C-alpha cells in the first residue's frame, strides 16, 4: 500500500498587534475669560499632554495680562492693575462624532493673582492664591494625522475668591463666583 499522506496542521494566520495608542500632544490656545479678572480679557494657554484612546491627561499654563479696575469709576483714577498666572492639570474624555471629536474636561487650576495699586500716595501690591476647578466642553477637529484644531467652552470655578482692597479707599476687585471661558487652539500630535 502507498504511504499515507502526512497531515500538516494549517498555518494559523498571525495578525499584527496594533501599536499602543499612547500619543503626545502640544497645543497653543487663545483664551477669552469673563470673571477671573476685573473686565473681559484675553489670555494664552500652552498645553502638553498624553492621550490614550478616548482619555487625555493635560498639563497647562495660562496667563491673563494686566486688567485695570477703578475704586470709583468716573472719579480720579485710583485703583489697581490685576493679572493672573495659573497652571492646570485636567483629565478629558472624548468620543468621535463624524469628522470631529466631542468631549469634556475637568481638573484643577493653581496659580497666583496679582494686584498693584495706582493713583494713591502709597501704592502697594499684593498676591492671592488662585485655586479653581475648570469644567469645559471640547470639540476637536483633525486637519491631518499630526495637526488639528481644538475649541473649548466652559467655566472656571474659583474655590478661593480673595478681595483686593486699597487702604482708606475700599474694595477694588474680587473674582466672580464663576468665570466663563472660551478658547481656540492649534494642536500638534506626536
XYZ file of C-alpha atoms in Angstrom:
190
model
C 0.000 0.000 0.000
C 1.112 3.555 -0.691
C 2.282 5.574 2.316
C -0.377 7.685 3.982
C -0.124 11.388 3.266
C 1.413 13.349 6.102
C -1.011 15.508 7.997
C 0.269 19.034 8.279
C -1.645 21.414 10.509
C -2.927 24.501 8.759
C -0.911 27.604 9.469
C -2.609 29.935 11.895
C -2.664 33.406 10.409
C -0.678 35.850 12.508
C -2.381 39.155 12.868
C -0.105 42.054 13.719
C -0.809 43.579 17.080
C -1.959 47.161 16.924
C 0.539 49.659 18.222
C -0.425 51.189 21.562
C -2.447 54.318 21.017
C -0.498 56.391 23.559
C 0.287 59.696 21.895
C 1.657 63.037 22.958
C 0.129 66.415 22.195
C 1.060 70.064 22.394
C -1.420 72.918 21.958
C -1.319 76.712 21.961
C -4.644 78.462 22.648
C -6.036 81.975 22.569
C -8.363 82.204 25.565
C -11.192 84.598 26.432
C -12.326 84.977 30.048
C -15.161 86.795 31.781
C -14.956 86.766 35.593
C -11.395 85.885 36.625
C -10.232 89.459 36.008
C -11.944 92.857 36.515
C -13.074 93.040 32.865
C -13.453 90.584 29.982
C -9.931 89.670 28.943
C -7.799 87.643 26.548
C -5.024 85.306 27.537
C -2.880 82.492 26.229
C -2.545 78.854 27.274
C 0.164 76.330 26.469
C -0.894 72.682 26.942
C 1.183 69.494 26.937
C -0.499 66.144 27.302
C -0.822 62.452 26.684
C -3.745 60.706 25.066
C -4.666 57.048 25.261
C -7.725 56.018 23.270
C -10.588 58.242 24.488
C -8.731 59.646 27.549
C -6.383 62.646 27.673
C -4.297 63.956 30.567
C -3.290 67.597 30.099
C -0.902 69.939 31.891
C -1.391 73.608 31.022
C -0.028 77.063 31.788
C -2.294 80.123 31.372
C -1.560 83.849 31.568
C -4.043 86.738 31.593
C -2.296 90.101 31.254
C -2.966 93.220 33.322
C -6.532 94.454 33.656
C -7.394 97.758 35.322
C -10.100 98.223 37.944
C -11.098 101.606 39.419
C -12.227 102.081 43.013
C -14.896 104.575 41.934
C -15.428 104.821 38.161
C -15.804 108.419 36.973
C -13.696 109.849 39.815
C -9.938 110.454 39.863
C -8.112 107.385 38.603
C -7.426 105.283 41.656
C -7.497 101.535 41.584
C -5.450 98.504 40.718
C -3.934 96.566 37.839
C -4.517 92.801 38.035
C -3.055 89.768 36.293
C -3.442 86.002 36.658
C -0.887 83.250 36.074
C -2.034 79.646 36.642
C -1.107 76.071 35.938
C -3.710 73.369 35.371
C -3.969 69.603 35.440
C -7.002 68.105 33.677
C -8.469 64.800 32.664
C -10.535 64.665 29.470
C -12.761 62.134 27.713
C -13.761 62.332 24.078
C -15.763 60.404 21.502
C -15.694 60.646 17.700
C -18.837 62.054 16.120
C -18.440 62.147 12.362
C -15.359 64.195 11.428
C -14.922 65.713 14.921
C -14.358 64.558 18.473
C -16.706 65.836 21.203
C -15.673 65.637 24.824
C -15.272 67.237 28.181
C -12.542 68.009 30.702
C -12.360 68.614 34.443
C -9.420 69.298 36.693
C -7.786 71.869 38.878
C -6.045 75.227 38.419
C -3.459 76.563 40.823
C -1.802 79.928 40.439
C -1.251 83.495 41.520
C -3.487 86.512 41.067
C -1.527 89.748 41.425
C -2.694 93.302 42.017
C -0.838 96.617 42.114
C -2.447 99.883 43.261
C -2.167 103.109 41.265
C -3.254 106.741 41.767
C -2.637 106.722 45.532
C 0.095 108.322 47.618
C 1.477 104.989 48.854
C 0.901 102.403 46.120
C 1.238 98.807 47.241
C 0.940 95.443 45.583
C -0.264 92.047 46.670
C -0.784 88.484 45.533
C -3.532 85.972 46.217
C -3.551 82.223 45.759
C -5.760 81.170 42.836
C -7.378 77.737 43.194
C -10.169 76.845 40.764
C -11.976 73.919 39.144
C -12.237 74.158 35.333
C -15.141 72.349 33.620
C -15.219 72.532 29.817
C -16.837 71.014 26.748
C -14.407 70.360 23.893
C -14.584 69.977 20.127
C -11.514 68.706 18.269
C -11.083 68.548 14.503
C -8.129 66.788 12.877
C -6.702 68.563 9.852
C -4.177 65.774 9.236
C -2.643 62.879 11.141
C -0.461 65.284 13.148
C -2.351 68.607 13.256
C -5.747 69.717 14.452
C -7.933 72.475 15.868
C -9.276 72.496 19.406
C -12.260 74.530 20.668
C -13.371 74.780 24.317
C -16.320 76.421 26.046
C -16.799 76.214 29.783
C -16.240 77.689 33.197
C -13.630 78.024 35.882
C -14.998 77.956 39.427
C -12.652 79.645 41.934
C -12.527 77.936 45.311
C -10.768 80.947 46.874
C -12.041 84.424 45.974
C -9.746 86.895 47.707
C -10.822 90.530 47.644
C -8.238 93.158 46.702
C -8.630 96.485 48.530
C -6.736 99.748 48.940
C -6.363 101.012 52.479
C -8.544 104.072 53.021
C -10.394 103.631 49.703
C -12.014 100.215 49.961
C -12.529 97.213 47.703
C -11.145 97.290 44.184
C -11.738 93.790 42.814
C -12.886 90.285 43.712
C -13.132 87.428 41.157
C -16.642 86.320 40.147
C -18.041 83.075 41.654
C -17.888 81.517 38.164
C -15.706 82.661 35.270
C -16.934 81.919 31.729
C -14.201 80.863 29.294
C -13.791 80.007 25.625
C -10.661 79.125 23.683
C -9.466 78.190 20.211
C -6.135 76.479 19.681
C -3.885 74.684 17.249
C -2.753 71.199 18.284
C 0.225 69.061 17.266
C 0.004 65.299 17.877
C 3.163 63.194 18.112
